[in-house]
Amino acid sequence: MKTPSPRAHIYRLAFILLVGGATFVFVRGAMVPDTWNQKRAFREAALPEIAAKPMKYGGVASCAECHEDEDEIHELAYEDLAEGPHSGIACETCHGPLSEHVKDGKKFADATTNFSRLACLTCHSNLISTPPQFPMFITEDDVLTPRREAELLKAKLDAGKSKIFIHPSDAHNKVDCTECHFSFHNPETS
């Protein structure tokens, strides 16, 4: 029996790496589309494909085009929204996408209005990503780590308030936010 070379394991490893590398280069070349832009790292053919999809959201300007009414209800709501704390929120956030309300420039269904507390809690829940100075609805069931509680308390003190208001977990179960706040457009409390 012949004694294997002391470098045989290195030769085997080099062979495996060489075959693996060549396989990777071949498979990658076969998988990457021809329209892949190496410098910008995206598939350029995706842009016309995305543009060809039907529009779902229209933006605030598309809502304002049609909602110039005689009673000025929408104008007043828009003014409240534009001047208030919700100025960065689009109409479609609460009223649903334009595509469910208008088609080919004509209204075919009423816009939805979500007056449930879940609409508010989408943004105003105590999420770890929510900045501590942002107004949020905190219940007894929310788990506040000591660090998060300290952040929230500091934000309240900076705002001139002395404590964090924590709602009893069952106190607001069936109450919509608009029962205490004027409206979604102007959320000051009544």
mmCIF file of C-alpha atoms in Angstrom:
data_model
loop_
_atom_site.group_PDB
_atom_site.id
_atom_site.type_symbol
_atom_site.label_atom_id
_atom_site.label_comp_id
_atom_site.label_asym_id
_atom_site.label_seq_id
_atom_site.Cartn_x
_atom_site.Cartn_y
_atom_site.Cartn_z
ATOM 1 C CA MET A 1 0.000 0.000 0.000
ATOM 2 C CA LYS A 2 1.297 3.348 -1.037
ATOM 3 C CA THR A 3 1.496 6.094 1.595
ATOM 4 C CA PRO A 4 -0.529 9.169 0.591
ATOM 5 C CA SER A 5 1.305 12.427 0.113
ATOM 6 C CA PRO A 6 1.253 14.733 3.149
ATOM 7 C CA ARG A 7 -0.233 17.378 0.859
ATOM 8 C CA ALA A 8 -3.052 15.206 -0.511
ATOM 9 C CA HIS A 9 -5.696 16.872 1.664
ATOM 10 C CA ILE A 10 -4.617 20.290 0.367
ATOM 11 C CA TYR A 11 -4.943 19.069 -3.235
ATOM 12 C CA ARG A 12 -8.406 17.696 -2.517
ATOM 13 C CA LEU A 13 -9.488 20.962 -0.873
ATOM 14 C CA ALA A 14 -8.099 23.000 -3.782
ATOM 15 C CA PHE A 15 -9.969 20.753 -6.251
ATOM 16 C CA ILE A 16 -13.248 21.126 -4.318
ATOM 17 C CA LEU A 17 -12.846 24.917 -4.135
ATOM 18 C CA LEU A 18 -12.003 25.129 -7.841
ATOM 19 C CA VAL A 19 -14.996 22.997 -8.882
ATOM 20 C CA GLY A 20 -17.270 24.850 -6.422
ATOM 21 C CA GLY A 21 -16.093 28.253 -7.682
ATOM 22 C CA ALA A 22 -16.566 27.267 -11.321
ATOM 23 C CA THR A 23 -20.037 25.896 -10.531
ATOM 24 C CA PHE A 24 -20.951 29.134 -8.728
ATOM 25 C CA VAL A 25 -19.798 31.289 -11.655
ATOM 26 C CA PHE A 26 -21.723 29.119 -14.145
ATOM 27 C CA VAL A 27 -24.947 29.020 -12.076
ATOM 28 C CA ARG A 28 -24.778 32.751 -11.304
ATOM 29 C CA GLY A 29 -24.280 33.554 -14.995
ATOM 30 C CA ALA A 30 -27.302 31.437 -15.880
ATOM 31 C CA MET A 31 -29.494 32.941 -13.138
ATOM 32 C CA VAL A 32 -28.718 36.661 -13.522
ATOM 33 C CA PRO A 33 -31.037 38.224 -16.140
ATOM 34 C CA ASP A 34 -29.564 39.924 -19.188
ATOM 35 C CA THR A 35 -31.118 43.239 -18.152
ATOM 36 C CA TRP A 36 -29.345 43.263 -14.775
ATOM 37 C CA ASN A 37 -27.535 46.578 -14.235
ATOM 38 C CA GLN A 38 -24.342 45.679 -12.384
ATOM 39 C CA LYS A 39 -23.522 49.268 -11.355
ATOM 40 C CA ARG A 40 -26.992 50.192 -10.082
ATOM 41 C CA ALA A 41 -27.858 46.686 -8.815
ATOM 42 C CA PHE A 42 -31.368 46.261 -10.195
ATOM 43 C CA ARG A 43 -33.078 44.715 -13.195
ATOM 44 C CA GLU A 44 -33.719 47.538 -15.654
ATOM 45 C CA ALA A 45 -36.543 45.656 -17.389
ATOM 46 C CA ALA A 46 -38.470 45.801 -14.097
ATOM 47 C CA LEU A 47 -39.181 49.541 -14.524
ATOM 48 C CA PRO A 48 -41.536 49.236 -17.521
ATOM 49 C CA GLU A 49 -43.135 46.160 -15.930
ATOM 50 C CA ILE A 50 -43.907 48.136 -12.761
ATOM 51 C CA ALA A 51 -45.134 51.145 -14.785
ATOM 52 C CA ALA A 52 -47.541 48.882 -16.689
ATOM 53 C CA LYS A 53 -49.282 47.766 -13.488
ATOM 54 C CA PRO A 54 -52.555 49.528 -12.687
ATOM 55 C CA MET A 55 -52.342 52.484 -10.318
ATOM 56 C CA LYS A 56 -53.596 51.807 -6.808
ATOM 57 C CA TYR A 57 -52.791 55.006 -4.903
ATOM 58 C CA GLY A 58 -53.216 58.480 -6.358
ATOM 59 C CA GLY A 59 -51.888 60.798 -3.658
ATOM 60 C CA VAL A 60 -53.373 63.866 -1.989
ATOM 61 C CA ALA A 61 -53.391 65.910 -5.203
ATOM 62 C CA SER A 62 -55.655 63.400 -6.940
ATOM 63 C CA CYS A 63 -58.139 63.625 -4.039
ATOM 64 C CA ALA A 64 -58.083 67.438 -4.046
ATOM 65 C CA GLU A 65 -58.856 67.539 -7.796
ATOM 66 C CA CYS A 66 -62.332 66.087 -7.306
ATOM 67 C CA HIS A 67 -63.221 67.083 -3.773
ATOM 68 C CA GLU A 68 -63.926 70.768 -4.260
ATOM 69 C CA ASP A 69 -67.506 70.724 -3.001
ATOM 70 C CA GLU A 70 -70.063 73.494 -2.380
ATOM 71 C CA ASP A 71 -70.286 72.833 1.360
ATOM 72 C CA GLU A 72 -66.491 73.040 1.633
ATOM 73 C CA ILE A 73 -66.487 69.928 3.833
ATOM 74 C CA HIS A 74 -63.427 68.483 2.161
ATOM 75 C CA GLU A 75 -61.626 71.836 2.007
ATOM 76 C CA LEU A 76 -62.141 72.380 5.746
ATOM 77 C CA ALA A 77 -61.008 68.837 6.525
ATOM 78 C CA TYR A 78 -57.981 69.302 4.284
ATOM 79 C CA GLU A 79 -57.095 72.607 6.003
ATOM 80 C CA ASP A 80 -57.387 70.968 9.445
ATOM 81 C CA LEU A 81 -55.209 68.126 8.226
ATOM 82 C CA ALA A 82 -52.629 70.393 6.586
ATOM 83 C CA GLU A 83 -52.219 72.569 9.682
ATOM 84 C CA GLY A 84 -52.445 69.834 12.302
ATOM 85 C CA PRO A 85 -50.216 67.041 13.533
ATOM 86 C CA HIS A 86 -51.400 64.705 10.769
ATOM 87 C CA SER A 87 -50.160 66.969 7.973
ATOM 88 C CA GLY A 88 -47.828 64.303 6.595
ATOM 89 C CA ILE A 89 -50.540 61.675 6.217
ATOM 90 C CA ALA A 90 -52.162 61.095 2.841
ATOM 91 C CA CYS A 91 -55.962 60.921 2.471
ATOM 92 C CA GLU A 92 -55.687 57.308 1.340
ATOM 93 C CA THR A 93 -54.206 56.265 4.679
ATOM 94 C CA CYS A 94 -57.659 56.447 6.278
ATOM 95 C CA HIS A 95 -59.964 56.560 3.242
ATOM 96 C CA GLY A 96 -58.503 53.641 1.310
ATOM 97 C CA PRO A 97 -56.734 53.521 -2.056
ATOM 98 C CA LEU A 98 -57.952 55.654 -4.948
ATOM 99 C CA SER A 99 -58.374 52.524 -7.095
ATOM 100 C CA GLU A 100 -61.224 51.349 -4.830
ATOM 101 C CA HIS A 101 -63.053 54.680 -5.264
ATOM 102 C CA VAL A 102 -62.342 55.990 -8.794
ATOM 103 C CA LYS A 103 -61.800 54.278 -12.128
ATOM 104 C CA ASP A 104 -61.102 56.030 -15.446
ATOM 105 C CA GLY A 105 -61.679 59.405 -13.785
ATOM 106 C CA LYS A 106 -65.158 58.539 -12.535
ATOM 107 C CA LYS A 107 -66.366 57.645 -9.062
ATOM 108 C CA PHE A 108 -67.714 54.090 -8.890
ATOM 109 C CA ALA A 109 -67.782 53.544 -5.089
ATOM 110 C CA ASP A 110 -67.728 55.588 -1.906
ATOM 111 C CA ALA A 111 -64.373 56.031 -0.257
ATOM 112 C CA THR A 112 -64.084 54.010 2.901
ATOM 113 C CA THR A 113 -63.622 55.770 6.186
ATOM 114 C CA ASN A 114 -62.146 53.745 8.997
ATOM 115 C CA PHE A 115 -63.361 55.291 12.246
ATOM 116 C CA SER A 116 -62.292 52.347 14.369
ATOM 117 C CA ARG A 117 -59.564 52.673 16.938
ATOM 118 C CA LEU A 118 -57.489 50.269 14.876
ATOM 119 C CA ALA A 119 -57.005 53.012 12.296
ATOM 120 C CA CYS A 120 -55.352 55.189 14.947
ATOM 121 C CA LEU A 121 -53.425 52.341 16.532
ATOM 122 C CA THR A 122 -51.724 51.627 13.228
ATOM 123 C CA CYS A 123 -49.452 54.561 14.061
ATOM 124 C CA HIS A 124 -50.147 55.297 17.717
ATOM 125 C CA SER A 125 -49.351 51.908 19.284
ATOM 126 C CA ASN A 126 -46.371 51.537 21.581
ATOM 127 C CA LEU A 127 -44.029 49.982 19.059
ATOM 128 C CA ILE A 128 -40.287 49.837 19.637
ATOM 129 C CA SER A 129 -39.857 51.787 16.383
ATOM 130 C CA THR A 130 -42.128 54.615 17.572
ATOM 131 C CA PRO A 131 -40.111 57.614 18.770
ATOM 132 C CA PRO A 132 -40.713 58.239 22.496
ATOM 133 C CA GLN A 133 -41.985 61.809 21.924
ATOM 134 C CA PHE A 134 -44.638 60.587 19.452
ATOM 135 C CA PRO A 135 -48.158 60.459 20.969
ATOM 136 C CA MET A 136 -49.104 56.861 21.571
ATOM 137 C CA PHE A 137 -51.821 54.826 23.206
ATOM 138 C CA ILE A 138 -50.335 52.685 25.986
ATOM 139 C CA THR A 139 -52.354 50.137 27.926
ATOM 140 C CA GLU A 140 -51.592 48.208 31.099
ATOM 141 C CA ASP A 141 -50.995 45.134 28.951
ATOM 142 C CA ASP A 142 -48.135 46.772 27.056
ATOM 143 C CA VAL A 143 -44.794 45.528 28.278
ATOM 144 C CA LEU A 144 -42.524 48.494 28.959
ATOM 145 C CA THR A 145 -38.900 47.641 29.525
ATOM 146 C CA PRO A 146 -37.179 49.885 32.067
ATOM 147 C CA ARG A 147 -35.241 51.533 29.222
ATOM 148 C CA ARG A 148 -38.401 52.205 27.153
ATOM 149 C CA GLU A 149 -40.243 53.525 30.216
ATOM 150 C CA ALA A 150 -37.331 55.890 30.943
ATOM 151 C CA GLU A 151 -37.357 57.100 27.294
ATOM 152 C CA LEU A 152 -41.105 57.722 27.416
ATOM 153 C CA LEU A 153 -40.926 59.505 30.771
ATOM 154 C CA LYS A 154 -38.079 61.745 29.577
ATOM 155 C CA ALA A 155 -40.067 62.631 26.441
ATOM 156 C CA LYS A 156 -43.114 63.492 28.576
ATOM 157 C CA LEU A 157 -41.025 65.621 30.955
ATOM 158 C CA ASP A 158 -39.461 67.428 27.968
ATOM 159 C CA ALA A 159 -43.005 68.133 26.713
ATOM 160 C CA GLY A 160 -43.994 69.600 30.103
ATOM 161 C CA LYS A 161 -46.037 66.628 31.293
ATOM 162 C CA SER A 162 -45.309 64.885 34.536
ATOM 163 C CA LYS A 163 -46.141 61.261 33.766
ATOM 164 C CA ILE A 164 -46.891 58.640 31.147
ATOM 165 C CA PHE A 165 -50.626 58.065 30.817
ATOM 166 C CA ILE A 166 -51.319 54.334 30.763
ATOM 167 C CA HIS A 167 -54.887 53.371 29.902
ATOM 168 C CA PRO A 168 -56.587 50.524 31.778
ATOM 169 C CA SER A 169 -56.596 47.535 29.444
ATOM 170 C CA ASP A 170 -60.393 47.148 29.398
ATOM 171 C CA ALA A 171 -61.399 50.827 29.643
ATOM 172 C CA HIS A 172 -61.320 51.628 25.916
ATOM 173 C CA ASN A 173 -62.118 48.276 24.330
ATOM 174 C CA LYS A 174 -65.319 49.421 22.620
ATOM 175 C CA VAL A 175 -64.593 53.151 22.393
ATOM 176 C CA ASP A 176 -63.497 54.768 19.154
ATOM 177 C CA CYS A 177 -60.859 57.474 19.336
ATOM 178 C CA THR A 178 -63.242 60.123 17.971
ATOM 179 C CA GLU A 179 -65.347 59.855 21.128
ATOM 180 C CA CYS A 180 -62.622 61.804 22.971
ATOM 181 C CA HIS A 181 -60.747 63.429 20.085
ATOM 182 C CA PHE A 182 -62.482 65.960 17.804
ATOM 183 C CA SER A 183 -61.690 64.156 14.557
ATOM 184 C CA PHE A 184 -58.955 62.355 12.727
ATOM 185 C CA HIS A 185 -58.148 65.570 10.903
ATOM 186 C CA ASN A 186 -57.886 67.579 14.115
ATOM 187 C CA PRO A 187 -57.137 65.122 16.944
ATOM 188 C CA GLU A 188 -57.187 67.576 19.866
ATOM 189 C CA THR A 189 -59.226 66.230 22.760
ATOM 190 C CA SER A 190 -62.703 67.555 23.423
#
